[in-house]
mmCIF file of N, CA and C in Angstrom:
data_model
loop_
_atom_site.group_PDB
_atom_site.id
_atom_site.type_symbol
_atom_site.label_atom_id
_atom_site.label_comp_id
_atom_site.label_asym_id
_atom_site.label_seq_id
_atom_site.Cartn_x
_atom_site.Cartn_y
_atom_site.Cartn_z
ATOM 1 N N MET F 4 42.174 36.977 7.815
ATOM 2 C CA MET F 4 42.016 35.770 8.589
ATOM 3 C C MET F 4 40.712 35.806 9.398
ATOM 4 N N LYS F 5 40.362 36.973 9.922
ATOM 5 C CA LYS F 5 39.122 37.107 10.678
ATOM 6 C C LYS F 5 37.924 36.832 9.777
ATOM 7 N N ALA F 6 37.991 37.305 8.556
ATOM 8 C CA ALA F 6 36.882 37.071 7.620
ATOM 9 C C ALA F 6 36.702 35.579 7.359
ATOM 10 N N GLU F 7 37.809 34.857 7.274
ATOM 11 C CA GLU F 7 37.720 33.414 7.049
ATOM 12 C C GLU F 7 37.119 32.707 8.264
ATOM 13 N N ARG F 8 37.523 33.123 9.466
ATOM 14 C CA ARG F 8 36.950 32.530 10.682
ATOM 15 C C ARG F 8 35.457 32.825 10.764
ATOM 16 N N ASP F 9 35.097 34.068 10.437
ATOM 17 C CA ASP F 9 33.674 34.430 10.452
ATOM 18 C C ASP F 9 32.891 33.601 9.439
ATOM 19 N N LYS F 10 33.480 33.393 8.271
ATOM 20 C CA LYS F 10 32.813 32.588 7.246
ATOM 21 C C LYS F 10 32.636 31.154 7.743
ATOM 22 N N LEU F 11 33.662 30.609 8.379
ATOM 23 C CA LEU F 11 33.565 29.250 8.911
ATOM 24 C C LEU F 11 32.482 29.167 9.984
ATOM 25 N N LYS F 12 32.415 30.153 10.864
ATOM 26 C CA LYS F 12 31.382 30.169 11.904
ATOM 27 C C LYS F 12 29.988 30.230 11.290
ATOM 28 N N ARG F 13 29.838 31.065 10.258
ATOM 29 C CA ARG F 13 28.535 31.162 9.582
ATOM 30 C C ARG F 13 28.162 29.824 8.960
ATOM 31 N N LEU F 14 29.126 29.175 8.319
ATOM 32 C CA LEU F 14 28.848 27.875 7.704
ATOM 33 C C LEU F 14 28.495 26.834 8.762
ATOM 34 N N GLN F 15 29.172 26.867 9.887
ATOM 35 C CA GLN F 15 28.853 25.916 10.954
ATOM 36 C C GLN F 15 27.475 26.174 11.542
ATOM 37 N N ARG F 16 27.106 27.449 11.701
ATOM 38 C CA ARG F 16 25.746 27.770 12.174
ATOM 39 C C ARG F 16 24.710 27.306 11.165
ATOM 40 N N LEU F 17 24.999 27.557 9.890
ATOM 41 C CA LEU F 17 24.072 27.137 8.842
ATOM 42 C C LEU F 17 23.920 25.615 8.839
ATOM 43 N N GLU F 18 25.008 24.922 9.064
ATOM 44 C CA GLU F 18 24.933 23.460 9.132
ATOM 45 C C GLU F 18 24.044 23.023 10.294
ATOM 46 N N ARG F 19 24.175 23.667 11.445
ATOM 47 C CA ARG F 19 23.322 23.320 12.586
ATOM 48 C C ARG F 19 21.857 23.599 12.261
ATOM 49 N N VAL F 20 21.587 24.720 11.609
ATOM 50 C CA VAL F 20 20.207 25.049 11.225
ATOM 51 C C VAL F 20 19.667 23.995 10.261
ATOM 52 N N ARG F 21 20.499 23.613 9.300
ATOM 53 C CA ARG F 21 20.064 22.600 8.331
ATOM 54 C C ARG F 21 19.865 21.244 9.008
ATOM 55 N N ALA F 22 20.676 20.935 9.995
ATOM 56 C CA ALA F 22 20.505 19.672 10.728
ATOM 57 C C ALA F 22 19.183 19.677 11.494
ATOM 58 N N ILE F 23 18.837 20.818 12.077
ATOM 59 C CA ILE F 23 17.555 20.938 12.786
ATOM 60 C C ILE F 23 16.402 20.814 11.799
ATOM 61 N N ALA F 24 16.538 21.468 10.639
ATOM 62 C CA ALA F 24 15.494 21.368 9.609
ATOM 63 C C ALA F 24 15.336 19.921 9.153
ATOM 64 N N LYS F 25 16.453 19.232 8.985
ATOM 65 C CA LYS F 25 16.409 17.825 8.581
ATOM 66 C C LYS F 25 15.694 16.994 9.641
ATOM 67 N N GLN F 26 15.972 17.257 10.900
ATOM 68 C CA GLN F 26 15.330 16.509 11.987
ATOM 69 C C GLN F 26 13.820 16.754 11.986
ATOM 70 N N THR F 27 13.427 17.984 11.731
ATOM 71 C CA THR F 27 12.001 18.314 11.657
ATOM 72 C C THR F 27 11.334 17.552 10.521
ATOM 73 N N VAL F 28 11.984 17.542 9.361
ATOM 74 C CA VAL F 28 11.435 16.823 8.206
ATOM 75 C C VAL F 28 11.404 15.326 8.488
ATOM 76 N N ALA F 29 12.421 14.812 9.177
ATOM 77 C CA ALA F 29 12.445 13.386 9.512
ATOM 78 C C ALA F 29 11.274 13.030 10.428
ATOM 79 N N THR F 30 10.974 13.910 11.371
ATOM 80 C CA THR F 30 9.838 13.688 12.270
ATOM 81 C C THR F 30 8.533 13.671 11.477
ATOM 82 N N GLU F 31 8.389 14.624 10.558
ATOM 83 C CA GLU F 31 7.181 14.669 9.733
ATOM 84 C C GLU F 31 7.077 13.431 8.846
ATOM 85 N N ALA F 32 8.202 12.980 8.317
ATOM 86 C CA ALA F 32 8.202 11.782 7.470
ATOM 87 C C ALA F 32 7.792 10.556 8.285
ATOM 88 N N ALA F 33 8.310 10.448 9.484
ATOM 89 C CA ALA F 33 7.949 9.311 10.342
ATOM 90 C C ALA F 33 6.471 9.349 10.693
ATOM 91 N N ARG F 34 5.970 10.532 10.977
ATOM 92 C CA ARG F 34 4.544 10.675 11.303
ATOM 93 C C ARG F 34 3.685 10.279 10.098
ATOM 94 N N ALA F 35 4.088 10.714 8.908
ATOM 95 C CA ALA F 35 3.333 10.379 7.698
ATOM 96 C C ALA F 35 3.371 8.877 7.428
ATOM 97 N N GLU F 36 4.520 8.263 7.639
ATOM 98 C CA GLU F 36 4.627 6.806 7.459
ATOM 99 C C GLU F 36 3.734 6.080 8.464
ATOM 100 N N GLY F 37 3.697 6.577 9.694
ATOM 101 C CA GLY F 37 2.844 5.969 10.715
ATOM 102 C C GLY F 37 1.376 6.078 10.358
ATOM 103 N N THR F 38 0.974 7.232 9.876
ATOM 104 C CA THR F 38 -0.419 7.426 9.465
ATOM 105 C C THR F 38 -0.776 6.479 8.327
ATOM 106 N N TYR F 39 0.126 6.378 7.355
ATOM 107 C CA TYR F 39 -0.106 5.477 6.220
ATOM 108 C C TYR F 39 -0.274 4.033 6.704
ATOM 109 N N THR F 40 0.610 3.599 7.581
ATOM 110 C CA THR F 40 0.556 2.232 8.094
ATOM 111 C C THR F 40 -0.753 1.975 8.838
ATOM 112 N N GLN F 41 -1.157 2.923 9.666
ATOM 113 C CA GLN F 41 -2.401 2.751 10.417
ATOM 114 C C GLN F 41 -3.603 2.667 9.485
ATOM 115 N N LEU F 42 -3.635 3.526 8.478
ATOM 116 C CA LEU F 42 -4.760 3.502 7.541
ATOM 117 C C LEU F 42 -4.792 2.210 6.731
ATOM 118 N N MET F 43 -3.626 1.713 6.340
ATOM 119 C CA MET F 43 -3.591 0.449 5.597
ATOM 120 C C MET F 43 -4.100 -0.698 6.472
ATOM 121 N N GLN F 44 -3.680 -0.725 7.727
ATOM 122 C CA GLN F 44 -4.149 -1.773 8.631
ATOM 123 C C GLN F 44 -5.654 -1.676 8.850
ATOM 124 N N LEU F 45 -6.147 -0.459 9.000
ATOM 125 C CA LEU F 45 -7.580 -0.265 9.191
ATOM 126 C C LEU F 45 -8.364 -0.718 7.959
ATOM 127 N N ALA F 46 -7.874 -0.388 6.768
ATOM 128 C CA ALA F 46 -8.544 -0.806 5.535
ATOM 129 C C ALA F 46 -8.555 -2.328 5.428
ATOM 130 N N GLN F 47 -7.450 -2.963 5.788
ATOM 131 C CA GLN F 47 -7.393 -4.425 5.720
ATOM 132 C C GLN F 47 -8.353 -5.065 6.722
ATOM 133 N N ARG F 48 -8.377 -4.536 7.933
ATOM 134 C CA ARG F 48 -9.280 -5.101 8.952
ATOM 135 C C ARG F 48 -10.740 -4.898 8.554
ATOM 136 N N THR F 49 -11.057 -3.733 8.020
ATOM 137 C CA THR F 49 -12.433 -3.455 7.603
ATOM 138 C C THR F 49 -12.826 -4.367 6.445
ATOM 139 N N GLY F 50 -11.914 -4.565 5.504
ATOM 140 C CA GLY F 50 -12.189 -5.477 4.386
ATOM 141 C C GLY F 50 -12.401 -6.896 4.859
ATOM 142 N N GLN F 51 -11.580 -7.327 5.811
ATOM 143 C CA GLN F 51 -11.732 -8.678 6.353
ATOM 144 C C GLN F 51 -13.061 -8.830 7.093
ATOM 145 N N LEU F 52 -13.429 -7.792 7.832
ATOM 146 C CA LEU F 52 -14.703 -7.815 8.548
ATOM 147 C C LEU F 52 -15.864 -7.904 7.563
ATOM 148 N N ALA F 53 -15.812 -7.136 6.486
ATOM 149 C CA ALA F 53 -16.873 -7.175 5.468
ATOM 150 C C ALA F 53 -16.937 -8.551 4.823
ATOM 151 N N ALA F 54 -15.776 -9.136 4.537
ATOM 152 C CA ALA F 54 -15.748 -10.476 3.936
ATOM 153 C C ALA F 54 -16.324 -11.512 4.895
ATOM 154 N N ASP F 55 -16.009 -11.396 6.167
ATOM 155 C CA ASP F 55 -16.536 -12.328 7.157
ATOM 156 C C ASP F 55 -18.065 -12.239 7.241
ATOM 157 N N TYR F 56 -18.585 -11.025 7.222
ATOM 158 C CA TYR F 56 -20.044 -10.871 7.273
ATOM 159 C C TYR F 56 -20.692 -11.391 6.003
ATOM 160 N N ALA F 57 -20.068 -11.162 4.861
ATOM 161 C CA ALA F 57 -20.633 -11.628 3.591
ATOM 162 C C ALA F 57 -20.630 -13.155 3.510
ATOM 163 N N ALA F 58 -19.733 -13.801 4.205
ATOM 164 C CA ALA F 58 -19.621 -15.259 4.150
ATOM 165 C C ALA F 58 -20.485 -15.970 5.193
ATOM 166 N N ARG F 59 -21.215 -15.230 5.987
ATOM 167 C CA ARG F 59 -22.039 -15.857 7.026
ATOM 168 C C ARG F 59 -23.105 -16.771 6.401
ATOM 169 N N THR F 60 -23.356 -17.858 7.067
ATOM 170 C CA THR F 60 -24.348 -18.828 6.571
ATOM 171 C C THR F 60 -25.498 -19.029 7.562
ATOM 172 N N ASP F 61 -25.540 -18.248 8.614
ATOM 173 C CA ASP F 61 -26.569 -18.440 9.633
ATOM 174 C C ASP F 61 -27.779 -17.524 9.433
ATOM 175 N N ILE F 62 -28.002 -17.084 8.218
ATOM 176 C CA ILE F 62 -29.122 -16.191 7.904
ATOM 177 C C ILE F 62 -30.413 -17.035 7.895
ATOM 178 N N THR F 63 -31.440 -16.547 8.585
ATOM 179 C CA THR F 63 -32.676 -17.325 8.727
ATOM 180 C C THR F 63 -33.790 -16.920 7.768
ATOM 181 N N ASP F 64 -33.774 -15.658 7.311
ATOM 182 C CA ASP F 64 -34.830 -15.222 6.388
ATOM 183 C C ASP F 64 -34.306 -14.118 5.471
ATOM 184 N N GLY F 65 -35.157 -13.711 4.564
ATOM 185 C CA GLY F 65 -34.775 -12.702 3.558
ATOM 186 C C GLY F 65 -34.446 -11.354 4.159
ATOM 187 N N ALA F 66 -35.176 -10.960 5.184
ATOM 188 C CA ALA F 66 -34.916 -9.655 5.819
ATOM 189 C C ALA F 66 -33.533 -9.644 6.464
ATOM 190 N N ALA F 67 -33.183 -10.740 7.115
ATOM 191 C CA ALA F 67 -31.861 -10.828 7.745
ATOM 192 C C ALA F 67 -30.765 -10.819 6.681
ATOM 193 N N LEU F 68 -31.030 -11.484 5.541
ATOM 194 C CA LEU F 68 -30.062 -11.500 4.442
ATOM 195 C C LEU F 68 -29.877 -10.095 3.877
ATOM 196 N N ARG F 69 -30.991 -9.387 3.684
ATOM 197 C CA ARG F 69 -30.932 -8.015 3.170
ATOM 198 C C ARG F 69 -30.150 -7.121 4.132
ATOM 199 N N ASP F 70 -30.440 -7.208 5.423
ATOM 200 C CA ASP F 70 -29.754 -6.388 6.421
ATOM 201 C C ASP F 70 -28.254 -6.689 6.470
ATOM 202 N N MET F 71 -27.939 -7.991 6.397
ATOM 203 C CA MET F 71 -26.541 -8.382 6.429
ATOM 204 C C MET F 71 -25.812 -7.889 5.176
ATOM 205 N N ASN F 72 -26.478 -7.955 4.029
ATOM 206 C CA ASN F 72 -25.868 -7.469 2.788
ATOM 207 C C ASN F 72 -25.654 -5.952 2.840
ATOM 208 N N ARG F 73 -26.614 -5.234 3.389
ATOM 209 C CA ARG F 73 -26.451 -3.790 3.539
ATOM 210 C C ARG F 73 -25.283 -3.468 4.469
ATOM 211 N N PHE F 74 -25.221 -4.204 5.556
ATOM 212 C CA PHE F 74 -24.139 -3.978 6.512
ATOM 213 C C PHE F 74 -22.774 -4.272 5.872
ATOM 214 N N ALA F 75 -22.685 -5.397 5.156
ATOM 215 C CA ALA F 75 -21.426 -5.762 4.484
ATOM 216 C C ALA F 75 -21.077 -4.719 3.421
ATOM 217 N N ALA F 76 -22.083 -4.235 2.692
ATOM 218 C CA ALA F 76 -21.823 -3.208 1.675
ATOM 219 C C ALA F 76 -21.363 -1.907 2.340
ATOM 220 N N GLY F 77 -21.940 -1.572 3.483
ATOM 221 C CA GLY F 77 -21.497 -0.391 4.218
ATOM 222 C C GLY F 77 -20.050 -0.530 4.672
ATOM 223 N N LEU F 78 -19.700 -1.722 5.140
ATOM 224 C CA LEU F 78 -18.306 -1.966 5.528
ATOM 225 C C LEU F 78 -17.366 -1.855 4.324
ATOM 226 N N GLN F 79 -17.805 -2.349 3.181
ATOM 227 C CA GLN F 79 -16.984 -2.229 1.964
ATOM 228 C C GLN F 79 -16.806 -0.759 1.572
ATOM 229 N N GLY F 80 -17.852 0.034 1.758
ATOM 230 C CA GLY F 80 -17.739 1.472 1.490
ATOM 231 C C GLY F 80 -16.740 2.136 2.430
ATOM 232 N N ILE F 81 -16.797 1.752 3.699
ATOM 233 C CA ILE F 81 -15.834 2.283 4.669
ATOM 234 C C ILE F 81 -14.425 1.851 4.279
ATOM 235 N N ARG F 82 -14.297 0.580 3.871
ATOM 236 C CA ARG F 82 -12.987 0.079 3.453
ATOM 237 C C ARG F 82 -12.468 0.867 2.256
ATOM 238 N N ALA F 83 -13.318 1.137 1.282
ATOM 239 C CA ALA F 83 -12.891 1.879 0.088
ATOM 240 C C ALA F 83 -12.455 3.295 0.456
ATOM 241 N N ALA F 84 -13.221 3.937 1.337
ATOM 242 C CA ALA F 84 -12.851 5.291 1.769
ATOM 243 C C ALA F 84 -11.523 5.271 2.534
ATOM 244 N N THR F 85 -11.355 4.269 3.375
ATOM 245 C CA THR F 85 -10.121 4.156 4.146
ATOM 246 C C THR F 85 -8.947 3.861 3.224
ATOM 247 N N GLN F 86 -9.159 3.035 2.225
ATOM 248 C CA GLN F 86 -8.102 2.735 1.250
ATOM 249 C C GLN F 86 -7.719 4.000 0.481
ATOM 250 N N ALA F 87 -8.698 4.810 0.127
ATOM 251 C CA ALA F 87 -8.404 6.080 -0.560
ATOM 252 C C ALA F 87 -7.591 7.000 0.353
ATOM 253 N N ASP F 88 -7.975 7.031 1.632
ATOM 254 C CA ASP F 88 -7.203 7.825 2.602
ATOM 255 C C ASP F 88 -5.777 7.293 2.730
ATOM 256 N N ALA F 89 -5.640 5.975 2.721
ATOM 257 C CA ALA F 89 -4.312 5.363 2.809
ATOM 258 C C ALA F 89 -3.475 5.706 1.581
ATOM 259 N N ASN F 90 -4.097 5.724 0.419
ATOM 260 C CA ASN F 90 -3.367 6.094 -0.795
ATOM 261 C C ASN F 90 -2.878 7.539 -0.728
ATOM 262 N N ARG F 91 -3.737 8.421 -0.214
ATOM 263 C CA ARG F 91 -3.314 9.820 -0.037
ATOM 264 C C ARG F 91 -2.194 9.909 0.997
ATOM 265 N N ALA F 92 -2.326 9.145 2.061
ATOM 266 C CA ALA F 92 -1.285 9.147 3.099
ATOM 267 C C ALA F 92 0.039 8.619 2.539
ATOM 268 N N GLN F 93 -0.034 7.637 1.659
ATOM 269 C CA GLN F 93 1.182 7.111 1.048
ATOM 270 C C GLN F 93 1.841 8.174 0.173
ATOM 271 N N ALA F 94 1.049 8.919 -0.571
ATOM 272 C CA ALA F 94 1.606 9.989 -1.400
ATOM 273 C C ALA F 94 2.271 11.053 -0.524
ATOM 274 N N ILE F 95 1.630 11.374 0.583
ATOM 275 C CA ILE F 95 2.210 12.354 1.510
ATOM 276 C C ILE F 95 3.500 11.803 2.116
ATOM 277 N N ALA F 96 3.486 10.536 2.511
ATOM 278 C CA ALA F 96 4.678 9.919 3.091
ATOM 279 C C ALA F 96 5.823 9.897 2.085
ATOM 280 N N ASP F 97 5.514 9.582 0.831
ATOM 281 C CA ASP F 97 6.547 9.590 -0.209
ATOM 282 C C ASP F 97 7.126 10.989 -0.391
ATOM 283 N N LYS F 98 6.250 11.993 -0.359
ATOM 284 C CA LYS F 98 6.710 13.373 -0.502
ATOM 285 C C LYS F 98 7.607 13.759 0.675
ATOM 286 N N ARG F 99 7.226 13.350 1.868
ATOM 287 C CA ARG F 99 8.042 13.660 3.054
ATOM 288 C C ARG F 99 9.406 12.970 2.975
ATOM 289 N N GLN F 100 9.444 11.766 2.428
ATOM 290 C CA GLN F 100 10.728 11.078 2.256
ATOM 291 C C GLN F 100 11.613 11.824 1.257
ATOM 292 N N GLN F 101 11.009 12.349 0.208
ATOM 293 C CA GLN F 101 11.770 13.146 -0.754
ATOM 294 C C GLN F 101 12.283 14.427 -0.098
ATOM 295 N N GLU F 102 11.444 15.056 0.704
ATOM 296 C CA GLU F 102 11.863 16.263 1.416
ATOM 297 C C GLU F 102 13.002 15.948 2.392
ATOM 298 N N LEU F 103 12.941 14.782 3.005
ATOM 299 C CA LEU F 103 14.012 14.370 3.912
ATOM 300 C C LEU F 103 15.327 14.202 3.152
ATOM 301 N N ALA F 104 15.271 13.596 1.988
ATOM 302 C CA ALA F 104 16.482 13.420 1.183
ATOM 303 C C ALA F 104 17.053 14.775 0.767
ATOM 304 N N ILE F 105 16.177 15.697 0.400
ATOM 305 C CA ILE F 105 16.637 17.047 0.016
ATOM 306 C C ILE F 105 17.264 17.747 1.210
ATOM 307 N N ALA F 106 16.636 17.637 2.374
ATOM 308 C CA ALA F 106 17.174 18.276 3.584
ATOM 309 C C ALA F 106 18.553 17.709 3.924
ATOM 310 N N GLU F 107 18.719 16.408 3.763
ATOM 311 C CA GLU F 107 20.025 15.791 4.045
ATOM 312 C C GLU F 107 21.074 16.278 3.045
ATOM 313 N N ARG F 108 20.685 16.381 1.776
ATOM 314 C CA ARG F 108 21.643 16.886 0.770
ATOM 315 C C ARG F 108 22.048 18.318 1.078
ATOM 316 N N ARG F 109 21.108 19.147 1.493
ATOM 317 C CA ARG F 109 21.420 20.533 1.845
ATOM 318 C C ARG F 109 22.364 20.601 3.050
ATOM 319 N N ARG F 110 22.060 19.787 4.054
ATOM 320 C CA ARG F 110 22.915 19.772 5.241
ATOM 321 C C ARG F 110 24.320 19.287 4.891
ATOM 322 N N ALA F 111 24.403 18.237 4.100
ATOM 323 C CA ALA F 111 25.701 17.679 3.715
ATOM 324 C C ALA F 111 26.500 18.672 2.870
ATOM 325 N N ALA F 112 25.806 19.421 2.009
ATOM 326 C CA ALA F 112 26.503 20.410 1.181
ATOM 327 C C ALA F 112 27.133 21.492 2.050
ATOM 328 N N VAL F 113 26.400 21.954 3.043
ATOM 329 C CA VAL F 113 26.938 22.976 3.946
ATOM 330 C C VAL F 113 28.080 22.394 4.770
ATOM 331 N N GLU F 114 27.923 21.154 5.201
ATOM 332 C CA GLU F 114 28.997 20.499 5.957
ATOM 333 C C GLU F 114 30.263 20.405 5.107
ATOM 334 N N ASP F 115 30.099 20.041 3.848
ATOM 335 C CA ASP F 115 31.254 19.965 2.945
ATOM 336 C C ASP F 115 31.919 21.328 2.782
ATOM 337 N N ARG F 116 31.097 22.367 2.624
ATOM 338 C CA ARG F 116 31.660 23.715 2.485
ATOM 339 C C ARG F 116 32.391 24.135 3.751
ATOM 340 N N ALA F 117 31.829 23.829 4.922
ATOM 341 C CA ALA F 117 32.479 24.174 6.187
ATOM 342 C C ALA F 117 33.795 23.414 6.339
ATOM 343 N N ASN F 118 33.796 22.135 5.988
ATOM 344 C CA ASN F 118 35.028 21.350 6.069
ATOM 345 C C ASN F 118 36.084 21.883 5.113
ATOM 346 N N ALA F 119 35.671 22.257 3.913
ATOM 347 C CA ALA F 119 36.612 22.822 2.944
ATOM 348 C C ALA F 119 37.187 24.138 3.463
ATOM 349 N N GLN F 120 36.335 24.955 4.059
ATOM 350 C CA GLN F 120 36.793 26.230 4.626
ATOM 351 C C GLN F 120 37.798 25.979 5.757
ATOM 352 N N ALA F 121 37.513 25.012 6.613
ATOM 353 C CA ALA F 121 38.416 24.688 7.723
ATOM 354 C C ALA F 121 39.749 24.165 7.191
ATOM 355 N N ARG F 122 39.700 23.306 6.164
ATOM 356 C CA ARG F 122 40.948 22.800 5.571
ATOM 357 C C ARG F 122 41.753 23.932 4.939
ATOM 358 N N GLN F 123 41.060 24.833 4.262
ATOM 359 C CA GLN F 123 41.739 25.965 3.628
ATOM 360 C C GLN F 123 42.406 26.852 4.686
ATOM 361 N N MET F 124 41.716 27.100 5.776
ATOM 362 C CA MET F 124 42.298 27.910 6.850
ATOM 363 C C MET F 124 43.502 27.204 7.471
ATOM 364 N N ALA F 125 43.387 25.900 7.677
ATOM 365 C CA ALA F 125 44.491 25.138 8.263
ATOM 366 C C ALA F 125 45.697 25.140 7.329
ATOM 367 N N ALA F 126 45.431 25.011 6.030
ATOM 368 C CA ALA F 126 46.533 25.022 5.060
ATOM 369 C C ALA F 126 47.226 26.385 5.058
ATOM 370 N N ARG F 127 46.468 27.460 5.127
ATOM 371 C CA ARG F 127 47.068 28.799 5.156
ATOM 372 C C ARG F 127 47.885 29.011 6.426
ATOM 373 N N GLN F 128 47.356 28.526 7.560
ATOM 374 C CA GLN F 128 48.100 28.662 8.818
ATOM 375 C C GLN F 128 49.385 27.849 8.756
ATOM 376 N N SER F 129 49.293 26.663 8.204
ATOM 377 C CA SER F 129 50.463 25.809 8.080
ATOM 378 C C SER F 129 51.490 26.454 7.153
ATOM 379 N N TYR F 130 51.011 27.025 6.045
ATOM 380 C CA TYR F 130 51.896 27.699 5.102
ATOM 381 C C TYR F 130 52.540 28.920 5.746
ATOM 382 N N ALA F 131 51.772 29.682 6.502
ATOM 383 C CA ALA F 131 52.308 30.866 7.171
ATOM 384 C C ALA F 131 53.361 30.475 8.197
ATOM 385 N N ALA F 132 53.118 29.409 8.934
ATOM 386 C CA ALA F 132 54.096 28.949 9.925
ATOM 387 C C ALA F 132 55.366 28.478 9.235
ATOM 388 N N LEU F 133 55.233 27.754 8.142
ATOM 389 C CA LEU F 133 56.394 27.274 7.394
ATOM 390 C C LEU F 133 57.164 28.445 6.802
ATOM 391 N N ALA F 134 56.447 29.407 6.269
ATOM 392 C CA ALA F 134 57.114 30.593 5.702
ATOM 393 C C ALA F 134 57.858 31.352 6.787
ATOM 394 N N GLY F 135 57.263 31.441 7.972
ATOM 395 C CA GLY F 135 57.930 32.103 9.097
ATOM 396 C C GLY F 135 59.208 31.380 9.496
ATOM 397 N N GLN F 136 59.158 30.067 9.499
ATOM 398 C CA GLN F 136 60.350 29.292 9.848
ATOM 399 C C GLN F 136 61.441 29.480 8.807
ATOM 400 N N ILE F 137 61.057 29.527 7.561
ATOM 401 C CA ILE F 137 62.041 29.719 6.491
ATOM 402 C C ILE F 137 62.672 31.099 6.608
ATOM 403 N N GLN F 138 61.868 32.112 6.889
ATOM 404 C CA GLN F 138 62.387 33.472 7.059
ATOM 405 C C GLN F 138 63.362 33.522 8.225
ATOM 406 N N SER F 139 62.999 32.870 9.332
ATOM 407 C CA SER F 139 63.879 32.845 10.503
ATOM 408 C C SER F 139 65.192 32.161 10.167
ATOM 409 N N ALA F 140 65.117 31.077 9.439
ATOM 410 C CA ALA F 140 66.335 30.356 9.058
ATOM 411 C C ALA F 140 67.202 31.207 8.144
ATOM 412 N N LYS F 141 66.602 31.953 7.227
ATOM 413 C CA LYS F 141 67.362 32.811 6.327
ATOM 414 C C LYS F 141 68.047 33.926 7.100
ATOM 415 N N ARG F 142 67.376 34.488 8.088
ATOM 416 C CA ARG F 142 67.947 35.562 8.877
ATOM 417 C C ARG F 142 69.151 35.036 9.673
ATOM 418 N N ARG F 143 68.975 33.848 10.238
ATOM 419 C CA ARG F 143 70.092 33.262 11.004
ATOM 420 C C ARG F 143 71.288 32.983 10.089
ATOM 421 N N ASP F 144 70.993 32.499 8.882
ATOM 422 C CA ASP F 144 72.068 32.185 7.940
ATOM 423 C C ASP F 144 72.774 33.453 7.467
ATOM 424 N N SER F 145 72.033 34.509 7.306
ATOM 425 C CA SER F 145 72.643 35.761 6.823
ATOM 426 C C SER F 145 73.476 36.421 7.923
ATOM 427 N N LYS F 146 73.169 36.190 9.184
ATOM 428 C CA LYS F 146 73.937 36.748 10.293
ATOM 429 C C LYS F 146 75.246 35.996 10.499
ATOM 430 N N ASP F 147 75.249 34.771 10.138
ATOM 431 C CA ASP F 147 76.441 33.947 10.361
ATOM 432 C C ASP F 147 77.491 34.209 9.371
#
């Protein structure tokens, strides 16, 4: 019986450890999602800014047009780099979500094992108590 209690305690500790690991992974997943969202917003704003500059009609001479085109092209380059960063961030965020799902499955598996162990111990205790009552009843009947 002591071995069963020790096993249940170990499973419960393992479940707590897995719950902490899951929380850590959840934090990392949230951080990765936040980074992805920020990069996507930055890429969109940079693209919009480049489009706004490219659509300007107040250019007075060729030099100003050339400078504005260079500036807009530079913004498009920044947008492309930011979009690439956002794509990498999305891949990382997706990976963190998968890790979160795995961590939850691991925690749930240990929880199931701990619950099964607790049910098994309760059933044995219940059976032992019932067997004791039956033995007591038999002894009383044999004395009578």
